[in-house]
Coordinates of N, CA and C in Angstrom, one line a residue:
X1 N -6.9 -5.3 4.2 CA -6.6 -4.0 4.9 C -5.4 -4.3 5.7
X2 N -5.4 -5.4 6.4 CA -4.3 -5.7 7.2 C -3.1 -5.6 6.7
X3 N -2.7 -6.2 5.5 CA -1.6 -5.9 4.9 C -0.9 -4.7 4.5
X4 N -1.8 -3.7 4.1 CA -1.3 -2.5 3.8 C -1.2 -1.5 5.1
X5 N -2.3 -1.8 5.9 CA -2.5 -0.6 7.3 C -2.3 -1.3 8.5
X6 N -1.8 -0.6 9.6 CA -1.7 -1.0 10.8 C -3.1 -0.7 11.6
X7 N -3.7 0.2 11.2 CA -5.1 0.5 11.9 C -6.2 0.7 11.0
X8 N -7.6 0.5 11.4 CA -8.7 0.8 10.7 C -8.9 2.3 10.2
X9 N -8.5 3.0 11.2 CA -8.5 4.4 10.8 C -7.9 4.9 9.4
X10 N -6.6 4.4 9.6 CA -5.7 4.8 8.3 C -6.3 4.4 7.1
X11 N -6.7 3.1 7.2 CA -7.4 2.6 5.9 C -8.6 3.2 5.8
X12 N -9.4 3.5 6.4 CA -10.6 4.4 6.2 C -10.3 5.6 5.7
X13 N -9.4 6.3 5.8 CA -9.1 7.7 5.2 C -8.3 7.5 4.1
X14 N -7.5 6.3 3.9 CA -6.6 6.2 2.6 C -7.5 5.7 1.4
X15 N -8.6 4.8 1.7 CA -9.2 3.9 0.8 C -10.8 4.2 0.7
X16 N -11.2 4.5 1.8 CA -12.8 4.4 1.6 C -13.5 5.7 1.7
X17 N -13.0 6.6 2.5 CA -13.7 8.0 2.8 C -12.7 9.1 2.0
X18 N -13.0 9.0 0.8 CA -12.0 9.9 0.1 C -12.4 11.6 0.1
X19 N -13.5 11.8 0.5 CA -14.0 13.1 0.6 C -14.1 13.5 2.2
X20 N -13.9 12.7 3.1 CA -13.7 12.9 4.7 C -15.1 13.4 5.1
X21 N -16.0 12.5 4.6 CA -17.4 12.9 4.9 C -18.0 12.1 6.2
X22 N -17.0 11.0 6.4 CA -17.3 10.2 7.6 C -18.2 9.1 7.1
X23 N -18.6 8.9 5.9 CA -19.6 7.9 5.1 C -18.8 7.5 4.0
X24 N -19.1 6.2 3.5 CA -18.4 5.7 2.3 C -19.8 5.1 1.5
X25 N -19.8 5.4 0.4 CA -21.0 5.1 -0.4 C -20.4 4.0 -1.3
X26 N -21.4 3.3 -2.0 CA -21.0 2.1 -2.8 C -20.1 2.1 -3.8
X27 N -20.2 3.5 -4.5 CA -19.1 3.8 -5.5 C -17.6 4.1 -4.8
X28 N -17.5 4.8 -3.9 CA -16.2 4.7 -3.1 C -15.7 3.4 -2.5
X29 N -16.7 2.8 -1.9 CA -16.3 1.2 -1.6 C -15.5 0.6 -2.7
X30 N -16.2 0.5 -3.8 CA -15.7 -0.1 -5.0 C -14.2 0.3 -5.4
X31 N -14.2 1.8 -5.3 CA -13.1 2.2 -5.8 C -11.8 1.9 -4.8
X32 N -12.4 1.8 -3.5 CA -11.2 1.4 -2.4 C -11.0 0.0 -2.5
X33 N -11.9 -0.9 -2.7 CA -11.6 -2.4 -3.3 C -10.5 -2.4 -4.1
X34 N -10.8 -1.8 -5.3 CA -9.8 -1.9 -6.6 C -8.6 -1.3 -6.1
X35 N -8.4 -0.4 -5.4 CA -7.2 0.0 -4.9 C -6.4 -1.0 -4.1
X36 N -7.3 -1.5 -3.4 CA -6.5 -2.6 -2.6 C -6.4 -4.1 -3.1
X37 N -6.9 -4.3 -4.5 CA -6.7 -5.4 -4.9 C -7.7 -6.4 -4.6
X38 N -8.8 -5.9 -4.3 CA -9.8 -7.0 -3.7 C -10.5 -7.3 -5.1
X39 N -10.6 -8.6 -5.3 CA -11.1 -9.3 -6.5 C -12.4 -9.8 -6.6
X40 N -13.1 -9.8 -5.5 CA -14.3 -10.4 -5.2 C -15.5 -9.5 -5.5
X41 N -16.7 -9.8 -5.2 CA -17.7 -8.8 -5.5 C -17.7 -7.9 -4.3
X42 N -17.4 -6.8 -4.6 CA -17.1 -5.6 -3.8 C -18.6 -5.1 -3.2
X43 N -19.7 -5.1 -4.0 CA -21.1 -4.8 -3.6 C -21.9 -5.6 -2.7
X44 N -21.4 -7.1 -2.8 CA -21.8 -7.9 -1.8 C -21.2 -7.7 -0.4
X45 N -19.9 -7.2 -0.5 CA -19.1 -7.0 0.9 C -19.8 -6.0 1.3
X46 N -19.9 -4.9 0.5 CA -20.6 -3.5 0.9 C -21.9 -3.8 1.6
X47 N -22.8 -4.6 1.1 CA -24.1 -5.0 1.8 C -24.0 -5.5 3.1
X48 N -22.9 -6.5 3.3 CA -22.6 -7.1 4.5 C -22.2 -6.2 5.4
X49 N -21.4 -5.3 5.1 CA -20.8 -4.4 6.1 C -21.9 -3.3 6.5
X50 N -22.7 -2.9 5.8 CA -23.6 -1.9 5.8 C -24.8 -2.4 6.7
X51 N -24.5 -2.7 8.0 CA -25.5 -3.3 9.0 C -26.7 -2.4 9.2
X52 N -26.5 -1.0 9.1 CA -27.6 -0.2 9.3 C -28.5 -0.2 8.2
X53 N -28.2 -0.7 6.9 CA -28.9 -0.6 5.8 C -29.4 0.7 5.1
X54 N -28.5 1.7 5.5 CA -28.8 2.9 4.9 C -28.0 3.3 3.7
X55 N -27.4 2.3 3.2 CA -26.7 2.5 1.8 C -25.3 3.1 2.0
X56 N -24.8 3.5 3.3 CA -23.5 4.0 3.4 C -22.9 3.3 4.5
X57 N -21.6 3.1 4.3 CA -20.8 2.4 5.6 C -20.1 3.6 6.4
X58 N -20.2 3.4 7.5 CA -19.3 4.2 8.4 C -18.3 3.6 9.1
X59 N -17.3 4.3 9.7 CA -16.2 3.8 10.3 C -16.4 2.9 11.4
X60 N -17.5 3.1 12.2 CA -18.0 2.3 13.4 C -18.5 0.9 12.7
X61 N -19.2 1.1 11.6 CA -19.6 -0.4 11.0 C -18.5 -1.3 10.6
X62 N -17.2 -0.7 10.4 CA -16.2 -1.6 10.1 C -15.4 -2.1 11.4
X63 N -15.9 -1.8 12.5 CA -15.3 -2.3 13.6 C -15.2 -3.8 13.7
X64 N -16.3 -4.5 13.1 CA -16.4 -5.9 13.0 C -15.3 -6.4 12.5
X65 N -14.3 -5.9 11.7 CA -13.0 -6.4 11.0 C -12.1 -6.7 12.2
X66 N -12.4 -6.1 13.2 CA -11.1 -6.4 14.2 C -9.8 -5.6 14.1
X67 N -9.7 -4.8 13.2 CA -8.5 -3.9 13.2 C -8.3 -3.0 14.4
X68 N -7.1 -2.8 14.9 CA -7.0 -1.7 16.1 C -7.4 -0.4 15.3
X69 N -7.5 0.6 16.3 CA -7.9 2.0 15.8 C -6.6 2.8 16.2
X70 N -6.5 3.9 15.3 CA -5.5 4.8 15.6 C -5.5 5.5 16.8
X71 N -4.3 5.8 17.4 CA -4.3 6.5 18.6 C -5.0 8.0 18.5
X72 N -4.8 8.7 17.2 CA -5.4 9.9 17.0 C -5.9 10.3 15.5
X73 N -6.7 11.0 15.2 CA -7.2 11.3 14.0 C -6.0 11.7 13.3
X74 N -5.1 12.7 13.8 CA -4.0 13.2 13.1 C -3.1 12.0 12.7
X75 N -3.0 11.0 13.6 CA -1.9 9.7 13.2 C -2.8 9.3 11.9
X76 N -3.9 8.8 12.1 CA -4.7 8.2 10.9 C -4.4 9.1 9.5
X77 N -4.3 10.1 9.7 CA -4.3 11.2 8.5 C -3.1 11.5 7.9
X78 N -2.1 11.1 8.7 CA -0.5 11.4 8.5 C -0.1 10.9 7.1
X79 N -0.5 9.7 6.7 CA 0.0 9.3 5.3 C -1.2 9.1 4.4
X80 N -2.3 9.2 4.8 CA -3.5 8.8 4.2 C -3.8 9.3 2.7
X81 N -3.3 10.4 2.7 CA -3.7 11.0 1.3 C -2.5 11.1 0.4
X82 N -1.5 10.5 0.9 CA -0.2 10.4 0.1 C -0.5 9.8 -1.2
X83 N 0.0 10.3 -2.6 CA -0.2 9.8 -3.8 C 1.0 8.8 -3.7
X84 N 0.8 7.9 -4.8 CA 1.9 6.7 -5.2 C 3.2 7.6 -5.2
X85 N 3.2 8.6 -6.2 CA 4.4 9.4 -6.5 C 5.2 9.8 -5.1
X86 N 4.7 10.6 -4.3 CA 5.2 11.0 -3.0 C 5.5 9.7 -2.2
X87 N 4.6 8.8 -2.2 CA 5.2 7.6 -1.2 C 6.4 6.9 -1.9
X88 N 6.6 6.9 -3.1 CA 7.7 6.4 -3.8 C 9.1 7.2 -3.6
X89 N 8.7 8.5 -3.5 CA 10.0 9.3 -3.3 C 10.2 9.4 -1.9
X90 N 9.5 9.2 -1.0 CA 9.7 9.2 0.4 C 10.7 7.6 0.6
X91 N 10.1 6.7 -0.1 CA 10.6 5.6 0.2 C 12.2 5.4 -0.2
X92 N 12.1 6.0 -1.5 CA 13.5 6.0 -2.1 C 14.7 6.7 -1.3
X93 N 14.2 7.9 -0.7 CA 15.1 8.8 0.1 C 15.3 8.0 1.3
X94 N 14.3 7.2 2.0 CA 14.6 6.6 3.2 C 15.4 5.4 2.9
X95 N 15.4 4.7 1.8 CA 16.2 3.5 1.6 C 18.0 3.9 1.4
X96 N 17.9 5.1 0.6 CA 19.2 5.7 0.4 C 19.8 6.3 1.6
X97 N 19.1 6.8 2.5 CA 19.5 7.4 3.8 C 20.1 6.2 4.9
X98 N 19.1 5.4 4.7 CA 19.3 4.1 5.9 C 20.4 3.3 5.5
X99 N 20.5 3.1 4.2 CA 21.9 2.2 3.8 C 22.9 3.2 3.3
X100 N 22.7 4.5 3.3 CA 24.0 5.3 3.0 C 24.7 4.7 1.5
X101 N 23.6 4.5 0.5 CA 24.2 3.8 -0.7 C 23.4 4.4 -1.8
X102 N 23.6 3.7 -3.2 CA 22.7 4.1 -4.1 C 21.2 3.2 -3.9
X103 N 20.4 3.8 -4.7 CA 19.1 3.2 -4.5 C 19.1 1.6 -4.9
X104 N 19.9 1.3 -6.0 CA 20.0 -0.3 -6.5 C 20.5 -1.0 -5.1
X105 N 21.6 -0.6 -4.7 CA 22.4 -1.4 -3.5 C 21.5 -1.3 -2.3
X106 N 20.7 -0.2 -2.1 CA 19.9 -0.2 -0.8 C 18.8 -1.2 -1.1
X107 N 18.1 -1.2 -2.2 CA 17.0 -2.1 -2.5 C 17.5 -3.6 -2.3
X108 N 18.5 -4.0 -2.7 CA 19.1 -5.1 -2.6 C 19.3 -5.8 -1.2
X109 N 20.0 -4.7 -0.5 CA 20.1 -4.9 0.9 C 19.0 -5.1 1.8
X110 N 18.0 -4.3 1.4 CA 16.7 -4.4 2.2 C 15.7 -5.5 1.6
X111 N 15.6 -5.7 0.5 CA 14.6 -6.7 0.0 C 14.9 -8.0 -0.8
X112 N 16.3 -8.0 -1.0 CA 16.8 -9.3 -1.8 C 17.9 -10.3 -0.8
X113 N 17.3 -11.3 -0.4 CA 18.0 -12.1 0.8 C 18.9 -12.9 -0.1
X114 N 19.9 -13.5 0.3 CA 20.7 -14.4 -0.2 C 21.8 -14.0 -1.0
X115 N 22.5 -14.6 -1.7 CA 23.9 -14.0 -2.4 C 23.3 -13.3 -3.7
X116 N 24.2 -12.7 -4.0 CA 23.9 -11.7 -5.3 C 23.3 -12.5 -6.5
X117 N 23.8 -13.5 -6.5 CA 23.5 -14.6 -7.8 C 22.2 -14.8 -7.9
X118 N 21.5 -14.7 -6.7 CA 20.0 -15.1 -6.8 C 19.0 -13.7 -6.5
X119 N 19.5 -12.5 -6.6 CA 18.7 -11.5 -6.7 C 18.1 -11.1 -8.0
X120 N 18.7 -11.7 -9.2 CA 18.0 -11.5 -10.4 C 16.8 -12.3 -10.5
X121 N 16.4 -13.3 -9.7 CA 15.6 -14.2 -9.6 C 14.4 -13.8 -8.5
X122 N 14.7 -12.9 -7.9 CA 14.0 -12.7 -6.5 C 12.7 -11.8 -6.7
X123 N 11.6 -12.3 -6.2 CA 10.2 -11.8 -6.4 C 9.9 -11.2 -5.2
X124 N 9.2 -10.3 -5.0 CA 8.5 -9.5 -3.6 C 7.0 -9.5 -3.9
X125 N 6.3 -10.3 -3.0 CA 4.7 -10.1 -3.0 C 4.3 -9.0 -2.0
X126 N 3.2 -8.7 -2.2 CA 2.6 -7.5 -1.5 C 2.8 -7.7 0.1
X127 N 2.5 -8.9 0.6 CA 2.6 -9.0 2.1 C 4.0 -9.1 2.5
X128 N 4.9 -9.5 1.7 CA 6.3 -9.7 2.5 C 6.9 -8.1 2.3
X129 N 6.6 -7.5 1.1 CA 7.0 -6.0 1.1 C 6.6 -5.2 2.1
X130 N 5.2 -5.2 2.5 CA 4.6 -4.3 3.5 C 5.2 -4.9 4.7
X131 N 5.5 -6.0 5.1 CA 6.0 -6.3 6.5 C 7.5 -6.0 6.5
X132 N 8.1 -6.1 5.3 CA 9.5 -5.6 5.3 C 9.8 -4.2 5.5
X133 N 8.8 -3.3 4.9 CA 8.9 -1.9 5.2 C 8.6 -1.6 6.6
X134 N 7.7 -2.5 7.2 CA 7.5 -2.2 8.7 C 8.8 -2.6 9.6
X135 N 9.4 -3.6 9.1 CA 10.4 -4.1 10.0 C 11.8 -3.1 9.8
X136 N 11.8 -2.4 8.7 CA 12.7 -1.4 8.4 C 12.5 -0.1 9.1
X137 N 11.2 -0.1 9.5 CA 10.6 1.3 10.2 C 10.4 2.4 9.2
X138 N 10.1 1.8 7.9 CA 9.7 2.8 7.2 C 8.2 3.4 7.3
X139 N 7.7 4.6 7.5 CA 6.6 5.0 7.8 C 6.0 5.7 6.5
X140 N 5.1 5.2 5.9 CA 4.4 5.7 4.7 C 3.0 5.1 4.5
X141 N 2.6 5.3 3.4 CA 1.4 4.7 2.9 C 1.6 3.6 2.0
X142 N 1.8 2.4 2.8 CA 2.1 1.0 1.8 C 1.4 0.9 0.7
X143 N 0.1 1.1 0.8 CA -0.9 0.7 -0.3 C -0.4 1.6 -1.6
X144 N -0.2 2.9 -1.4 CA 0.0 3.7 -2.4 C 1.2 3.4 -2.9
X145 N 2.3 3.2 -2.0 CA 3.5 2.9 -2.6 C 3.5 1.5 -3.4
X146 N 2.9 0.5 -3.0 CA 2.9 -0.8 -3.6 C 2.2 -0.6 -5.0
X147 N 1.1 0.3 -5.2 CA 0.3 0.4 -6.4 C 1.4 1.3 -7.2
X148 N 2.0 2.2 -6.7 CA 2.9 2.9 -7.7 C 4.1 2.0 -8.1
X149 N 4.7 1.3 -7.2 CA 5.7 0.2 -7.8 C 5.3 -0.8 -8.9
X150 N 4.0 -1.3 -8.5 CA 3.6 -2.3 -9.2 C 3.1 -1.9 -10.5
X151 N 2.5 -0.6 -10.7 CA 2.1 0.0 -12.1 C 3.3 0.6 -12.6
X152 N 4.3 0.9 -12.1 CA 5.4 1.3 -12.9 C 6.2 0.1 -13.7
X153 N 6.1 -1.0 -12.7 CA 6.7 -2.3 -13.2 C 5.9 -2.8 -14.5
X154 N 4.6 -2.8 -14.2 CA 3.6 -3.3 -15.4 C 4.1 -2.5 -16.6
X155 N 3.9 -1.2 -16.4 CA 4.3 -0.2 -17.6 C 5.6 -0.6 -18.4
X156 N 6.8 -0.7 -17.5 CA 7.9 -1.0 -17.8 C 8.0 -2.4 -18.6
X157 N 7.1 -3.4 -18.2 CA 7.3 -4.7 -18.8 C 6.5 -4.6 -20.0
X158 N 5.5 -3.8 -20.0 CA 4.9 -3.7 -21.6 C 6.0 -3.1 -22.5
X159 N 6.6 -2.1 -22.0 CA 7.6 -1.4 -22.7 C 9.1 -1.9 -23.4
X160 N 9.3 -3.0 -22.5 CA 10.6 -3.6 -22.7 C 10.8 -4.9 -22.0
X161 N 11.4 -5.9 -22.1 CA 11.8 -7.0 -21.8 C 13.0 -7.0 -20.7
X162 N 13.2 -7.5 -19.8 CA 14.3 -7.4 -19.0 C 14.0 -7.1 -17.6
X163 N 14.7 -6.2 -16.9 CA 14.6 -5.9 -15.6 C 13.3 -5.2 -15.4
X164 N 13.0 -4.9 -14.1 CA 11.9 -4.1 -13.7 C 12.2 -2.7 -13.2
X165 N 11.5 -2.0 -13.3 CA 11.8 -0.4 -13.1 C 11.3 0.0 -11.8
X166 N 12.2 0.7 -11.2 CA 11.7 1.4 -9.7 C 12.6 2.5 -9.7
X167 N 11.7 3.7 -9.6 CA 12.5 5.0 -9.4 C 13.3 5.3 -10.4
X168 N 13.3 4.7 -11.9 CA 14.0 5.0 -12.7 C 15.4 4.2 -12.8
X169 N 15.4 3.5 -12.0 CA 16.6 2.5 -11.9 C 16.2 1.0 -12.3
X170 N 16.9 0.3 -13.0 CA 16.7 -1.0 -13.5 C 17.1 -1.9 -12.3
X171 N 16.2 -2.9 -11.9 CA 16.6 -3.9 -10.9 C 16.8 -5.2 -11.4
X172 N 17.1 -5.4 -12.7 CA 17.6 -6.3 -13.4 C 17.0 -7.7 -12.9
X173 N 15.6 -7.9 -13.0 CA 15.0 -9.0 -12.8 C 13.9 -9.1 -11.4
X174 N 14.2 -8.1 -10.6 CA 13.4 -8.3 -9.4 C 12.1 -7.9 -9.7
X175 N 11.0 -8.7 -9.3 CA 9.6 -8.5 -9.9 C 8.7 -8.3 -8.6
X176 N 7.6 -7.7 -8.7 CA 6.5 -7.4 -7.8 C 5.6 -8.3 -8.2
X177 N 4.8 -8.9 -7.3 CA 3.7 -9.6 -7.6 C 2.8 -10.0 -6.5
X178 N 1.4 -10.4 -6.8 CA 0.6 -10.8 -6.1 C 0.7 -10.2 -4.7

């Protein structure tokens, strides 16, 4: 959760409380864990977090995780329901505007350190990606954005060899992973 979200409330509304009921059942929890890339036993974790033993988890039961709380419900909801597509479009606009350049050039300036010759071999992992988004002051749903980008790359990699795809632009070797 700490990789994708700055506070517990945004994580809750983005990945666990899909119906805004204030409760998360085991099925919602498993779905949220899959979205977050959690690869261990989600039901075992659910049972651990369900301290009341009533078969649902509430936001208060997740306080044990030690994540800070959002300043307001509105702040937590701001990007929580963004789809991957919306997050990607917002991100592309942000990069092009910030760097006053094409998407490819903006991507390289933001995410590819070192000389141009090394850009073709550069990989971005999830933690570095989210941290870089924060340092650029991009505000959005990092989890939805990461899943959108990595799914597009996986789809592209299955269809063709060569560079990865991001927003319809070939990034000639930049890869997303882990």
